[in-house]
Amino acid sequence: MTDVHVSGYAVIPPSRARADRGEAVLTAEEYHARALSELLHSLGIGKKDLDGLSYALGINRTLWPHALIWSAEVAQNLGIAPKLTIISDHGGMSALGLLSQGYALIKSGMVDHVVLLGVDSPLTPSKPQGEYRLERTWRYELNYELPLGMIGPLSEAALIARRHMYEHGTTPEQLGLVAVSQRKNASKNPWAYLKQPLTIDEYLKSPYLAEPVRILDAVIPVNGGFALMLSSSDGAKRFTDKPVRIEGVETQVNSEPQNELRDITKLNIPSARLLERVGVGLNDIDFLELYDDFTVVVLMQLEALGFASEGGGRFVEKNSITYDGDLPVNTGGGQLSGGQAGTAGGFSLIVEAIQQLREEAGERQVKGTTRGLVTGLGCLGYNHNLINRGVALLSKP
Amino acid sequence: MERAGGTLPEVDGVNKDFFEGLANGKLLLQRCSECGSHQFYPKPWCVVCGSLDLEWTEASKEGKVYTYTIINRVIGNSKEFEKELPYAVGSVELEGGIRVYARLLAANPSSIRIGCRVVLEPRRLTDKVGLPYFRVVE
Ligand SMILES: [Zn+2]
């Protein structure tokens, strides 16, 4: 069976759709076109060359509602004819979900390549069309959360963070260290949305949205677009001399379904079975790109992966997690500083890992890196945490 | 659906008894007739054993705060809730370990702690719909 490689990538810089500040105001459809254009350019091919390939197209479902039968509309807009389309509704795990499905399609021999377009434009148009939320949300949120006055992911994350403080003694300063470290990484990333330096004092002065979650504990929503080209070993050779190998992907949907009695601060990522299958240990991983919708979720993953048995909070106190630190985490600033492009936000973490492994990360380049681990987490379950969980290992070939 | 003062749940065949129970002062949970598991929120079958045979049982009126948050800003919900800011919502652990999200009533929300004892004090919206509110008693 062939190996699967990422043979090319593209990033369309994030925007808050502030025309008054000269920012781009683009729809999801425009991001699709720009991301694909940029991807083809990076591969050194034109649209006609793409038409000649055996490939599938993968897209994420966006926060603004689109057609029920959407992937063919996207293909029609772009004038492309993929053999097959895959579409992910995994929320924050969408990028990992698509990577996993694309990997399987190439491994199976069904296609030689998979084009993944990860885009979302939650801020365009800026006026909500729905009642309170962009998307039609979960019935359990409509019925058992919103009538109580809960405010969606922010309040769900606050419940988790409060319990994490109780279980692990996590302090506001420790949560702040995640935000501050990632901002330092973002300051060296040309496509991060927030680049200005951040101090712990500024973090502690930032207002609560749902105590103990402050505004700086949460991602900043942006519009944005990403593209990835996945290729078989032979296919990748045509496009690049710097392919990034996908060593393996693992996902789990609705993890630990009997959730009522569980510890909501435990976030068991299916990393152990991935590491075992690929045959690498924690020491073989040079950097982490951890899904970061909230600061506490980064701490929970450091614990779950096995890096922080003393608790994620104490770990970030004792160890630097900046790009030049002991254990580089979210080397491009993650979504906390880079911006979260809706359900495509997870693509930013994969793209950052690819830039690191191609040694194209400029000033934030992790020295001597050969392997990175990327996670994707989605769907805040009822009385639970993020129940869709994906993890991938990427390496130099 | 919006009402004066907030957002109404979407009542259906699976959750009707739960909301009606609260309108009548009772917190009802689903119990599986085959394996005896309790579950919340209401679901169309037992998530432990897959039985369709579920019955309603009344939960104890007391519980403990498993976790909580104080809402400081209304985002993505009805602006009507702004009149009540700041307010506390939390996960109440009932006897047997089932947890239910609820509004937590306290004279001073910042006095709430994990482990606080709470007593059911449902908010009745209509004859058919009540919401899980608990009063913090220690
Ligand atoms: Zn059962």
XYZ file of C-alpha atoms and ligand atoms in Angstrom:
536
model
C 0.000 0.000 0.000
C 1.176 3.490 -0.787
C 2.185 6.010 1.852
C 0.157 9.198 2.001
C 1.821 12.598 1.874
C 0.787 16.206 2.060
C 2.186 17.454 -1.220
C 1.068 21.068 -1.005
C -0.805 23.597 1.122
C -2.243 27.089 1.024
C -3.305 29.687 3.565
C -5.590 32.627 2.898
C -4.858 35.100 5.709
C -7.604 35.510 8.328
C -9.897 38.507 8.397
C -12.499 39.876 10.798
C -14.308 41.261 7.735
C -13.728 44.816 8.935
C -13.948 46.735 5.672
C -13.364 49.932 7.685
C -9.896 48.595 8.567
C -9.157 47.485 5.036
C -9.790 43.817 5.821
C -11.086 41.373 3.229
C -14.849 40.721 3.287
C -15.268 37.358 1.575
C -17.852 34.578 1.483
C -17.095 30.887 1.927
C -17.401 30.471 -1.849
C -14.733 33.118 -2.433
C -12.457 31.437 0.110
C -12.888 28.127 -1.734
C -11.728 29.729 -4.979
C -8.828 31.603 -3.410
C -7.614 28.618 -1.411
C -7.733 26.344 -4.463
C -6.011 28.952 -6.633
C -3.230 29.360 -4.067
C -2.890 25.583 -3.712
C -2.572 24.993 -7.467
C -0.030 27.805 -7.641
C 2.048 26.185 -4.886
C 1.876 22.832 -6.699
C 3.041 24.508 -9.894
C 0.002 23.371 -11.870
C -3.038 24.990 -13.423
C -6.700 24.105 -13.197
C -6.502 22.061 -16.413
C -3.808 19.878 -14.839
C -6.068 19.278 -11.845
C -8.836 18.202 -14.217
C -6.540 15.439 -15.458
C -5.907 13.927 -12.007
C -7.710 11.114 -10.234
C -8.802 12.964 -7.092
C -11.433 13.496 -4.451
C -12.524 16.808 -2.911
C -13.085 17.276 0.817
C -14.873 20.211 2.427
C -16.040 21.135 5.910
C -19.589 22.180 6.716
C -19.582 25.879 7.571
C -21.244 27.813 10.382
C -23.495 29.689 7.975
C -25.975 27.183 6.600
C -25.454 26.007 3.032
C -27.422 23.675 0.771
C -28.224 20.166 1.922
C -26.582 18.926 -1.291
C -23.605 21.225 -1.056
C -20.404 19.581 -2.272
C -21.639 19.432 -5.888
C -22.523 23.127 -5.670
C -19.007 23.902 -4.469
C -17.594 21.822 -7.337
C -19.940 23.581 -9.763
C -18.819 27.006 -8.527
C -15.226 25.940 -9.130
C -15.877 24.057 -12.368
C -14.160 20.914 -11.124
C -15.177 17.264 -11.325
C -13.735 15.237 -8.440
C -14.383 11.482 -8.478
C -15.866 11.691 -5.023
C -16.552 14.341 -2.413
C -16.264 13.993 1.347
C -17.833 16.492 3.739
C -17.185 16.776 7.428
C -19.673 17.813 10.109
C -17.273 17.203 12.981
C -16.985 20.796 14.151
C -13.503 21.355 15.522
C -12.498 17.874 14.374
C -13.461 18.624 10.770
C -9.902 19.082 9.507
C -8.729 15.863 11.191
C -11.861 14.055 10.021
C -11.191 15.051 6.413
C -7.490 14.230 6.731
C -8.453 10.799 8.028
C -10.956 10.123 5.236
C -8.596 11.472 2.569
C -5.809 9.280 3.922
C -8.068 6.207 3.680
C -9.160 7.036 0.117
C -5.567 7.240 -1.097
C -4.482 4.165 0.880
C -7.326 2.199 -0.702
C -6.189 3.153 -4.195
C -9.544 4.712 -5.023
C -7.872 8.042 -5.900
C -4.302 9.299 -6.270
C -4.936 12.687 -4.662
C -7.346 14.442 -2.327
C -7.890 18.199 -2.369
C -9.072 19.451 1.023
C -10.581 22.937 1.155
C -11.071 24.139 4.722
C -12.904 27.453 4.716
C -15.376 29.312 6.857
C -16.646 32.865 6.988
C -18.619 33.243 10.234
C -18.238 37.035 10.077
C -19.610 37.449 6.529
C -22.282 38.654 6.388
C -21.816 40.243 9.769
C -25.543 40.356 10.590
C -26.913 37.055 11.937
C -29.525 35.495 9.681
C -30.606 33.016 12.316
C -32.232 33.898 15.595
C -29.298 33.787 17.994
C -26.746 31.555 16.384
C -25.371 31.142 12.912
C -25.994 27.443 12.681
C -28.859 25.241 13.678
C -27.368 23.939 16.872
C -27.793 20.685 18.758
C -31.221 19.783 20.085
C -29.645 19.203 23.489
C -28.341 22.756 23.492
C -31.690 24.186 22.350
C -33.595 22.235 24.986
C -31.350 21.857 28.005
C -28.851 24.732 27.788
C -30.174 27.849 26.025
C -33.429 28.061 28.074
C -31.253 28.308 31.215
C -29.404 31.296 29.774
C -26.254 29.391 28.829
C -24.179 30.974 26.074
C -22.977 28.059 23.986
C -19.359 26.887 23.886
C -18.195 29.670 26.205
C -20.387 28.451 29.053
C -19.642 24.783 28.355
C -15.909 25.547 28.441
C -16.398 27.502 31.665
C -17.963 24.460 33.342
C -14.952 22.391 32.296
C -12.424 25.039 33.356
C -14.053 25.443 36.803
C -13.906 21.710 37.411
C -10.314 21.596 36.112
C -9.365 24.198 38.733
C -11.017 22.028 41.399
C -9.426 18.739 40.271
C -5.923 19.965 39.431
C -5.525 23.240 41.325
C -5.267 25.082 38.020
C -4.859 28.828 38.484
C -5.860 31.769 36.279
C -2.152 32.524 35.853
C -1.555 29.026 34.454
C -4.378 29.419 31.946
C -2.877 32.801 31.102
C 0.496 31.214 30.349
C -1.126 29.295 27.490
C -2.525 32.500 25.994
C 0.719 34.424 26.498
C 2.969 31.657 25.083
C 0.825 31.191 22.019
C 0.778 34.943 21.434
C 4.571 34.946 21.423
C 4.451 32.246 18.740
C 1.880 34.238 16.785
C 4.102 37.313 16.868
C 6.453 35.428 14.497
C 3.692 34.149 12.240
C 2.848 36.429 9.300
C -0.656 34.936 8.935
C -1.714 35.023 12.604
C -4.546 37.471 13.285
C -3.331 38.681 16.715
C 0.408 39.411 16.754
C 0.859 42.163 19.360
C 2.662 40.968 22.515
C 0.548 39.888 25.487
C 1.515 39.855 29.170
C 0.074 37.867 32.069
C -1.134 41.154 33.609
C -3.058 42.011 30.461
C -4.509 38.512 30.438
C -5.633 38.803 34.086
C -7.261 42.174 33.364
C -9.240 40.836 30.407
C -12.957 40.573 31.223
C -14.839 37.416 32.088
C -17.422 36.181 29.586
C -18.474 33.152 31.621
C -16.361 33.043 34.779
C -13.724 31.559 34.969
C -13.426 31.939 31.164
C -12.039 35.319 30.139
C -12.151 36.785 26.669
C -8.447 35.880 26.282
C -9.157 32.224 27.162
C -11.263 31.898 24.013
C -10.417 31.894 20.328
C -10.918 34.968 18.236
C -13.393 34.156 15.428
C -12.166 34.985 11.935
C -12.932 34.287 8.313
C -10.289 32.269 6.574
C -9.401 29.553 4.136
C -6.900 26.734 3.854
C -6.139 24.070 1.295
C -4.202 20.829 1.466
C -3.202 18.430 -1.286
C -2.861 14.821 -0.157
C -1.089 12.497 -2.570
C 0.154 8.954 -2.902
C 3.939 8.523 -2.725
C 4.270 8.533 -6.512
C 1.747 11.332 -6.884
C 3.573 13.586 -4.417
C 6.844 13.375 -6.364
C 5.253 15.272 -9.219
C 4.546 18.294 -7.029
C 7.232 18.706 -4.427
C 10.603 17.635 -3.122
C 9.368 18.439 0.398
C 6.428 16.091 0.950
C 5.213 15.697 4.533
C 4.341 12.139 5.410
C 1.106 11.332 7.216
C 2.348 8.559 9.475
C -1.111 7.831 10.770
C -4.460 9.292 11.846
C -6.871 8.154 14.526
C -10.332 9.511 15.231
C -13.140 8.810 17.651
C -16.666 10.182 17.362
C -18.786 10.643 20.504
C -16.014 9.407 22.775
C -17.056 7.743 26.023
C -20.792 7.864 25.386
C -21.929 6.912 28.883
C -20.850 10.274 30.097
C -22.934 10.999 33.158
C -20.525 9.655 35.745
C -17.285 10.714 34.181
C -14.651 13.306 34.949
C -15.249 16.104 32.426
C -11.644 17.283 32.777
C -10.305 14.043 31.214
C -9.928 14.292 27.466
C -8.748 10.914 26.257
C -7.404 11.548 22.781
C -6.882 8.294 20.820
C -3.144 9.035 20.761
C -1.956 5.927 22.576
C -3.253 3.582 19.896
C -1.817 5.824 17.164
C 1.649 5.971 18.752
C 1.628 2.221 19.274
C 0.574 1.518 15.698
C 3.145 3.889 14.191
C 5.764 2.695 16.661
C 6.905 6.012 18.106
C 7.085 7.308 21.665
C 6.389 10.708 23.199
C 10.104 11.491 23.085
C 10.065 11.136 19.296
C 7.624 14.034 18.940
C 9.274 17.421 18.428
C 6.271 19.729 18.584
C 2.530 19.683 19.212
C -0.304 21.443 17.423
C -3.145 21.020 19.921
C -6.711 22.016 19.157
C -7.184 25.169 21.209
C -10.701 26.518 21.303
C -10.030 27.435 24.960
C -6.851 27.657 27.045
C -7.959 24.905 29.444
C -8.339 22.467 26.538
C -4.602 22.781 25.812
C -3.816 21.848 29.432
C -6.195 18.875 29.274
C -4.443 17.574 26.164
C -0.962 17.905 27.688
C -2.320 15.726 30.511
C -4.068 13.244 28.197
C -1.085 12.811 25.881
C 1.091 11.926 28.863
C 3.323 15.001 28.944
C 1.916 16.476 32.152
C 1.200 13.920 34.853
C 1.515 16.714 37.430
C -1.332 18.603 35.725
C -1.233 20.778 32.637
C -1.160 23.979 34.684
C 1.956 23.050 36.622
C 3.532 21.764 33.401
C 3.251 25.129 31.633
C 4.613 26.838 34.748
C 7.752 24.698 34.739
C 8.253 24.293 30.978
C 8.228 26.748 28.123
C 5.757 25.866 25.363
C 6.830 28.558 22.914
C 8.353 27.661 19.540
C 11.842 27.934 21.061
C 10.885 26.248 24.343
C 11.161 22.817 25.980
C 8.051 21.480 24.275
C 6.826 23.718 21.443
C 3.016 23.877 21.393
C 0.903 25.661 18.795
C 3.958 27.144 17.169
C 2.020 29.471 14.897
C -0.090 30.897 17.720
C -2.858 28.324 17.415
C -6.420 29.505 17.105
C -6.237 31.543 20.317
C -3.979 34.073 18.592
C -4.064 32.964 14.974
C -7.851 33.124 14.821
C -10.483 30.410 14.464
C -11.968 30.235 10.978
C -15.191 28.580 12.155
C -15.266 24.842 11.564
C -12.134 25.153 9.395
C -10.089 26.370 12.367
C -8.369 23.018 12.778
C -6.789 23.383 9.343
C -4.585 26.157 10.704
C -2.928 23.644 13.041
C -2.273 21.117 10.264
C -0.895 23.815 7.971
C 1.390 25.051 10.748
C 2.726 21.507 11.247
C 3.384 21.239 7.513
C 5.221 24.554 7.440
C 7.368 23.374 10.370
C 8.174 20.037 8.709
C 9.003 21.726 5.396
C 11.160 24.193 7.340
C 9.152 27.082 5.977
C 8.176 28.516 9.366
C 10.624 31.426 9.269
C 11.388 33.021 12.630
C 9.192 30.541 14.523
C 10.911 27.492 13.023
C 11.421 24.709 15.569
C 15.069 23.680 15.222
C 15.880 20.188 14.001
C 12.310 18.972 13.886
C 11.333 15.711 12.227
C 7.890 14.898 13.645
C 4.821 16.744 14.916
C 1.539 15.680 16.460
C -1.701 17.455 15.534
C -5.084 17.121 17.228
C -8.609 18.118 16.276
C -11.456 18.268 18.790
C -15.080 19.021 18.146
C -18.597 18.980 19.542
C -19.012 19.995 23.171
C -21.196 17.201 24.491
C -23.828 17.538 27.207
C -22.171 17.204 30.631
C -19.032 16.218 28.786
C -16.123 17.839 26.979
C -15.120 17.685 23.307
C -16.482 14.334 22.168
C -15.101 14.209 18.594
C -11.388 13.593 18.853
C -8.769 13.176 16.180
C -4.992 12.944 16.241
C -2.417 12.695 13.469
C 1.318 12.177 13.302
C 3.126 14.054 10.532
C 6.805 13.687 9.750
C 9.551 14.367 7.268
C 9.565 11.435 4.835
C -38.214 29.820 20.297
C -38.184 33.055 22.292
C -40.481 33.921 25.146
C -40.684 36.979 27.346
C -37.594 36.433 29.456
C -35.631 33.972 27.409
C -35.639 30.952 25.158
C -38.147 28.079 25.219
C -37.209 24.458 24.656
C -38.593 22.512 21.683
C -40.914 20.010 23.296
C -41.239 16.628 21.554
C -42.361 13.095 22.316
C -39.101 12.142 24.002
C -38.786 15.123 26.367
C -42.428 16.112 26.955
C -42.697 14.363 30.333
C -39.472 15.942 31.562
C -40.634 19.517 30.918
C -44.175 18.785 32.142
C -42.772 17.180 35.276
C -40.838 20.338 36.099
C -43.980 22.436 35.548
C -45.493 20.269 38.298
C -42.517 20.548 40.626
C -40.886 17.189 39.823
C -37.570 16.348 38.195
C -38.091 13.211 36.095
C -35.269 11.066 34.718
C -35.448 8.177 32.293
C -34.816 4.723 33.747
C -34.240 1.646 31.619
C -36.688 -1.167 32.410
C -34.194 -3.785 31.248
C -30.834 -2.798 32.750
C -31.917 -0.239 35.327
C -29.626 2.557 34.071
C -30.741 6.144 34.541
C -30.009 8.711 31.860
C -30.271 12.411 31.122
C -30.885 14.241 28.796
C -33.957 12.297 27.555
C -33.092 9.979 24.664
C -35.074 7.593 22.464
C -33.421 4.452 23.866
C -31.166 3.307 26.669
C -27.626 4.393 25.757
C -26.182 1.604 27.937
C -28.020 -1.519 26.704
C -30.049 -0.314 23.717
C -33.448 -1.114 25.163
C -36.416 0.917 23.901
C -38.261 0.213 27.139
C -37.743 3.369 29.201
C -39.811 4.633 32.096
C -39.830 7.920 34.024
C -38.765 8.036 37.634
C -38.707 11.020 39.961
C -35.221 12.124 41.025
C -34.453 13.280 44.524
C -35.016 17.009 45.025
C -31.501 17.488 46.340
C -28.133 17.435 44.692
C -24.622 18.834 44.754
C -22.865 21.296 42.479
C -20.447 19.317 40.276
C -19.296 22.438 38.413
C -20.681 25.894 37.656
C -20.061 29.150 35.845
C -21.182 32.700 36.343
C -22.470 34.154 33.102
C -21.133 37.681 32.715
C -22.254 38.481 29.184
C -25.074 37.179 26.980
C -23.650 35.919 23.678
C -25.583 33.748 21.228
C -28.775 33.729 23.283
C -31.818 35.932 23.893
C -31.027 39.496 24.975
C -33.793 39.051 27.575
C -31.267 37.239 29.777
C -29.247 40.459 30.090
C -31.736 41.680 32.722
C -30.646 38.824 34.980
C -26.853 39.257 34.689
C -24.758 38.047 36.379
C -26.336 34.632 36.961
C -25.045 31.149 37.686
C -25.622 27.934 35.793
C -24.097 24.650 36.733
C -24.115 20.921 36.543
C -26.031 19.441 39.474
C -25.125 15.908 40.483
C -28.137 13.976 41.730
C -28.234 10.872 43.873
C -26.907 7.996 41.766
C -24.550 10.288 39.882
C -26.733 11.592 37.051
C -25.931 15.212 36.256
C -28.341 17.861 34.990
C -27.559 21.382 33.839
C -29.558 23.872 35.867
C -29.832 27.507 36.834
C -28.370 27.973 40.307
C -30.183 30.450 42.529
C -28.116 32.172 45.221
C -28.340 35.563 46.905
C -24.680 36.016 46.022
C -23.574 33.957 42.987
C -19.902 34.429 43.877
C -20.468 32.433 47.077
C -21.213 29.258 45.083
C -18.605 26.511 45.348
C -18.217 23.033 43.870
C -19.827 20.599 46.316
C -22.504 23.063 47.532
C -25.824 21.421 48.395
C -28.745 22.510 46.194
C -32.509 21.945 46.357
C -34.853 21.757 43.369
C -36.912 24.913 42.830
C -38.183 24.576 39.243
C -39.187 27.631 37.249
C -42.657 27.144 35.810
C -43.060 28.802 32.406
C -46.375 27.273 31.297
C -48.633 24.368 32.345
C -46.506 22.107 30.185
C -43.014 23.519 30.547
C -40.835 24.016 33.580
C -37.056 24.479 33.749
C -34.541 22.936 36.162
C -33.626 25.633 38.707
C -31.970 24.753 42.016
C -31.456 26.920 45.102
C -28.040 26.811 46.730
C -28.545 26.021 50.408
C -24.986 25.855 51.739
Zn -30.655 -0.321 29.527
